């Protein structure tokens, strides 16, 4: 059976980008057709300056939102990365397979170095080695598919390279995974800066729709989205990124093609009104379910405990095999 692994970092409140790019597919499709593991990758949240209490809080919230989005703990495994030692154990071996040069070529690393430096912060070494940990997340479970948004495609490519290199040097140990991207909304853009990704840890929040934003807040953010001064509604992602972003969001909510939708509108006002309404309705059931789950933290903790036990049992044999293959003396 196909195996799927994906994860979300508890570095901020989850956004519409996380949902349309990743989580919605995990819930609506992936968990039903494959043996799936979905992880709150908390170790990854330590690669930039962080507040310990906030990471803890956001980790539980991310798990609860994943369940609210429809992940069914009977049908898939939901867990927290740091609860399973195999991730960190395998990450070190992959650091011994990866090169310094290929890590430095990662777009996200280069962007985040600039961001850290302009905020006067030092760059943590773990920011550079992060893709080795991400590769370990995926390879420890023998995942065939990794459903992510477009920004993570380069990291999954690197994971493939590391798996192939390890297998070639030390004998076949890992499944070589492939990325799966959504057909629309693979990169939801910031509503205030449609040339940049809607990212959960950006400083300015006016262009970011959070999954727990109230309907009135969602409507305000969509209504104030930056478009352009051209008249008429057309789907031209490179020329008119703001309008294209709204059309993609609406498309992702309605299932109609962005280009077909564009023909239905002749004003930005109507497009924004319908997009806001579609997003509010899309998120309503998730918000209701999240409120129920928040009232019952014991349930979420129980799911994470069971999930970690299942994940541990799956990962252990593969990581042990990698330790043996690379030349480490097995304990007796
Ligand atoms: P992160 O927020 O970086 O932990 O991302 C969790 C998942 O959401 C990954 O699969 C990302 O590729 C996806 N994702 C994050 N932001 C966006 C976005 N703006 N558009 C589409 N997918 C996204
Ligand atoms: N790096 C991913 C992100 O920033 C999160 C992540 C960590 C991940 N490990 C993973 C995604 C393994 C898929 C598979 O979004």
XYZ file of C-alpha atoms and ligand atoms in Angstrom:
370
model
C 0.000 0.000 0.000
C 1.183 3.512 -0.766
C 2.561 5.343 2.241
C 2.272 9.100 2.688
C 4.099 11.428 5.054
C 3.722 15.161 5.519
C 4.121 17.750 8.227
C 3.475 21.265 9.403
C 5.760 23.479 11.509
C 4.352 25.050 14.690
C 5.955 28.430 13.992
C 2.743 30.440 13.800
C -1.009 30.139 13.472
C -1.944 28.004 10.477
C -3.023 29.857 7.357
C -5.277 29.406 4.365
C -2.058 28.589 2.452
C -1.369 25.629 4.762
C -4.933 24.447 4.315
C -5.320 24.800 0.542
C -1.733 23.794 -0.221
C -1.514 20.807 2.094
C -3.894 19.951 4.947
C -7.153 19.872 3.011
C -5.745 17.258 0.626
C -4.434 15.181 3.513
C -7.929 15.078 4.996
C -10.081 14.831 1.879
C -7.961 12.506 -0.271
C -4.641 11.215 1.055
C -5.780 9.560 4.283
C -8.458 7.599 2.395
C -6.230 6.157 -0.298
C -2.954 5.433 1.495
C -1.374 4.597 4.812
C -0.745 8.137 5.983
C 1.265 9.882 8.681
C 0.793 13.560 9.459
C 3.190 15.211 11.836
C 3.544 18.438 13.802
C 7.229 18.954 13.080
C 8.153 20.821 16.247
C 11.923 20.280 15.984
C 11.795 22.348 12.793
C 10.294 25.231 14.768
C 13.591 25.617 16.638
C 15.590 26.652 13.585
C 14.738 30.348 13.999
C 14.447 32.438 17.187
C 11.556 31.014 19.149
C 9.601 31.306 22.356
C 9.407 27.891 24.089
C 5.919 28.402 25.561
C 4.593 29.546 22.183
C 5.999 26.553 20.314
C 4.375 24.255 22.878
C 1.027 26.034 22.528
C 1.170 26.137 18.725
C 2.076 22.439 18.549
C -1.108 21.423 20.319
C -3.099 23.915 18.278
C -1.685 22.611 14.982
C -2.600 19.052 15.956
C -6.071 20.140 16.924
C -6.535 22.035 13.631
C -5.375 19.006 11.642
C -8.025 16.919 13.390
C -10.606 19.693 12.928
C -9.784 19.674 9.203
C -10.899 16.060 9.120
C -7.852 13.878 9.762
C -9.290 10.730 11.295
C -6.998 9.128 13.884
C -8.627 5.770 13.132
C -7.537 6.065 9.516
C -4.182 7.840 9.734
C -1.413 8.572 12.223
C -1.232 12.060 13.717
C 1.730 12.778 15.985
C 4.400 15.194 17.161
C 7.910 14.820 15.720
C 9.814 15.225 18.994
C 7.848 12.340 20.525
C 9.604 9.943 18.172
C 13.405 9.817 18.577
C 13.975 8.184 15.194
C 13.746 11.534 13.362
C 16.760 13.038 15.109
C 18.581 9.698 15.041
C 18.274 9.404 11.286
C 18.888 13.072 10.612
C 22.515 12.745 11.740
C 23.190 9.943 9.275
C 21.714 12.013 6.468
C 23.971 14.916 7.432
C 26.806 12.479 6.793
C 25.452 11.815 3.291
C 24.527 15.385 2.332
C 27.049 18.022 1.317
C 27.499 21.516 2.674
C 27.043 22.887 -0.862
C 23.669 21.302 -1.501
C 22.312 22.528 1.834
C 23.431 26.083 1.046
C 21.621 25.976 -2.293
C 18.192 25.619 -0.644
C 16.042 28.628 -1.523
C 14.325 28.680 1.858
C 17.688 28.726 3.642
C 18.907 31.638 1.546
C 15.693 33.599 2.125
C 15.649 32.970 5.852
C 19.303 33.937 6.270
C 18.481 37.315 4.755
C 15.456 37.666 7.020
C 17.366 36.701 10.190
C 20.227 39.029 9.365
C 17.997 41.990 8.605
C 16.290 41.435 11.985
C 19.732 41.489 13.625
C 19.449 37.812 14.619
C 22.151 35.209 14.304
C 21.601 32.273 11.950
C 21.200 28.963 13.744
C 23.222 26.056 12.375
C 20.016 23.974 12.415
C 18.568 26.284 9.739
C 21.248 25.008 7.384
C 20.882 21.336 8.320
C 17.052 21.451 8.433
C 16.579 19.643 5.078
C 18.472 16.623 6.486
C 15.944 16.457 9.324
C 13.081 16.858 6.866
C 14.552 14.052 4.748
C 14.785 11.909 7.890
C 11.089 12.598 8.629
C 10.164 11.205 5.235
C 12.694 8.393 4.821
C 12.227 6.924 8.315
C 8.721 5.874 7.288
C 9.480 4.633 3.807
C 7.001 7.183 2.443
C 6.238 6.939 -1.285
C 4.494 10.309 -1.528
C 4.919 13.669 0.157
C 1.948 16.011 -0.311
C 3.161 19.593 0.225
C 2.810 23.090 -1.191
C 5.165 24.233 -3.920
C 7.626 25.911 -1.525
C 8.652 22.493 -0.189
C 9.256 20.824 -3.557
C 12.994 21.589 -3.490
C 13.377 19.946 -0.073
C 11.615 16.810 -1.306
C 13.914 16.751 -4.352
C 16.894 16.874 -2.002
C 15.346 14.046 0.029
C 15.210 11.956 -3.145
C 18.872 12.700 -3.875
C 19.919 11.723 -0.341
C 17.893 8.494 -0.453
C 19.390 7.511 -3.801
C 22.907 8.354 -2.695
C 22.552 6.409 0.564
C 21.100 3.383 -1.263
C 23.895 3.441 -3.819
C 26.700 3.725 -1.276
C 25.438 1.542 1.544
C 22.851 -0.761 0.010
C 19.161 -0.379 -0.608
C 17.671 1.003 2.618
C 15.244 3.790 1.716
C 12.194 4.197 -0.479
C 12.785 7.118 -2.866
C 9.755 9.396 -2.309
C 8.048 11.748 -4.726
C 6.411 15.105 -4.163
C 2.698 15.593 -4.886
C 1.484 19.164 -5.403
C -2.097 20.470 -5.481
C -3.393 21.256 -8.965
C -4.515 24.722 -7.897
C -3.388 26.933 -4.968
C -0.001 25.206 -4.689
C 1.321 28.607 -3.652
C -1.264 30.891 -2.059
C 0.092 34.436 -2.092
C -0.053 37.141 0.585
C -3.127 39.298 -0.054
C -1.123 42.482 0.582
C 1.943 41.376 -1.381
C 0.829 38.941 -4.074
C 4.400 38.407 -5.233
C 5.222 36.698 -1.912
C 3.872 33.507 -0.339
C 1.183 33.709 2.363
C 3.477 32.608 5.205
C 2.440 32.124 8.806
C 5.421 33.848 10.395
C 5.401 37.124 8.470
C 5.389 40.332 10.471
C 2.485 42.013 8.757
C -0.708 39.983 9.117
C -3.120 42.049 6.965
C -2.498 39.846 3.930
C -2.683 36.521 5.764
C -5.890 34.588 6.360
C -5.539 32.454 9.472
C -7.693 29.348 9.795
C -9.133 30.691 13.030
C -9.872 34.228 11.763
C -13.454 35.328 12.435
C -15.681 35.646 9.324
C -15.665 39.456 9.573
C -11.862 39.488 9.674
C -11.633 37.186 6.655
C -14.036 39.404 4.727
C -12.044 42.528 5.610
C -8.717 40.972 4.580
C -10.095 39.749 1.241
C -11.846 43.057 0.550
C -8.588 44.939 1.124
C -6.499 42.541 -0.988
C -4.099 44.333 -3.328
C -5.134 43.924 -6.970
C -4.041 46.293 -9.729
C -5.321 49.301 -11.613
C -6.253 47.444 -14.806
C -9.967 47.026 -15.335
C -11.727 43.738 -15.968
C -11.010 40.387 -14.379
C -8.498 38.156 -16.143
C -6.373 35.230 -15.019
C -2.794 36.357 -15.743
C -0.591 35.109 -12.876
C 2.628 36.848 -13.885
C 1.091 40.136 -15.089
C -1.694 40.407 -12.523
C -0.698 38.335 -9.487
C -3.213 39.851 -7.050
C -6.271 39.015 -9.145
C -4.818 35.620 -10.070
C -4.353 34.823 -6.378
C -8.003 35.633 -5.608
C -9.133 33.531 -8.588
C -6.990 30.618 -7.417
C -8.355 30.831 -3.895
C -11.916 30.930 -5.236
C -11.111 28.098 -7.617
C -9.749 26.009 -4.786
C -12.971 26.607 -2.820
C -15.393 25.980 -5.694
C -13.601 23.448 -7.889
C -14.025 25.664 -11.001
C -10.995 26.570 -13.117
C -9.525 30.053 -12.419
C -9.776 30.996 -16.095
C -13.444 29.981 -16.269
C -14.184 31.882 -13.078
C -12.543 35.017 -14.500
C -15.173 35.072 -17.251
C -17.937 35.289 -14.643
C -16.700 38.613 -13.250
C -16.283 42.088 -14.568
C -15.452 43.847 -11.309
C -13.000 43.245 -8.490
C -15.714 44.046 -5.965
C -17.875 41.078 -6.943
C -14.862 38.760 -7.155
C -13.734 39.784 -3.680
C -17.217 39.421 -2.225
C -17.612 35.883 -3.589
C -14.081 34.882 -2.605
C -14.559 36.109 0.958
C -17.870 34.264 1.220
C -16.385 31.050 -0.196
C -13.454 31.138 2.249
C -15.736 31.854 5.218
C -17.948 28.886 4.279
C -14.962 26.633 3.601
C -13.510 27.314 7.049
C -16.749 27.339 9.031
C -16.960 23.580 9.759
C -13.267 23.451 10.612
C -13.652 26.330 13.074
C -16.675 24.714 14.729
C -14.870 21.413 15.133
C -11.764 23.160 16.438
C -13.817 24.881 19.145
C -15.171 21.474 20.227
C -11.704 19.932 20.307
C -10.270 22.854 22.288
C -12.781 22.105 25.015
C -11.366 18.583 25.240
C -7.539 18.759 25.322
C -7.398 15.245 26.798
C -8.742 13.875 23.521
C -6.048 15.573 21.425
C -3.319 14.425 23.831
C -4.613 10.852 23.579
C -4.542 10.957 19.787
C -0.943 12.243 19.853
C 0.127 9.568 22.320
C -1.308 6.735 20.214
C 0.059 8.344 17.058
C 3.602 8.534 18.467
C 3.493 4.867 19.500
C 2.407 3.822 16.013
C 4.975 6.066 14.341
C 7.800 4.789 16.546
C 7.025 1.192 15.662
C 7.033 2.021 11.943
C 10.232 4.073 11.943
C 12.426 2.012 14.222
C 13.258 -0.898 11.863
C 14.183 1.389 8.964
C 16.377 3.643 11.089
C 18.062 0.615 12.694
C 18.713 -0.761 9.209
C 20.282 2.547 8.162
C 22.565 2.504 11.238
C 23.761 -0.969 10.333
C 24.140 -0.217 6.632
C 26.310 2.851 7.183
C 28.786 0.894 9.313
C 27.786 1.435 12.933
C 28.302 -1.538 15.195
C 24.909 -2.788 16.388
C 24.494 -2.966 20.175
C 24.390 -6.506 21.521
P 4.736 25.275 6.892
O 3.815 26.392 7.208
O 5.994 25.783 6.257
O 4.958 24.341 8.008
O 4.002 24.444 5.752
C 3.128 23.355 5.952
C 2.583 22.923 4.606
O 1.773 23.959 4.049
C 3.681 22.631 3.570
O 3.272 21.549 2.781
C 3.727 23.897 2.762
O 4.194 23.688 1.446
C 2.260 24.302 2.751
N 2.124 25.760 2.591
C 2.578 26.712 3.446
N 2.284 27.950 2.990
C 1.655 27.776 1.797
C 1.108 28.661 0.823
N 1.134 29.985 0.986
N 0.525 28.123 -0.280
C 0.468 26.779 -0.452
N 0.966 25.879 0.428
C 1.554 26.371 1.536
N 9.670 21.785 5.933
C 8.246 21.711 5.853
C 7.662 23.120 5.829
O 8.306 24.052 6.194
C 7.642 20.961 7.012
C 8.128 19.570 7.028
C 9.076 19.059 7.866
C 7.716 18.512 6.171
N 9.271 17.750 7.609
C 8.464 17.377 6.588
C 6.801 18.414 5.125
C 8.345 16.162 5.936
C 6.687 17.182 4.481
C 7.443 16.068 4.877
O 6.557 23.258 5.430
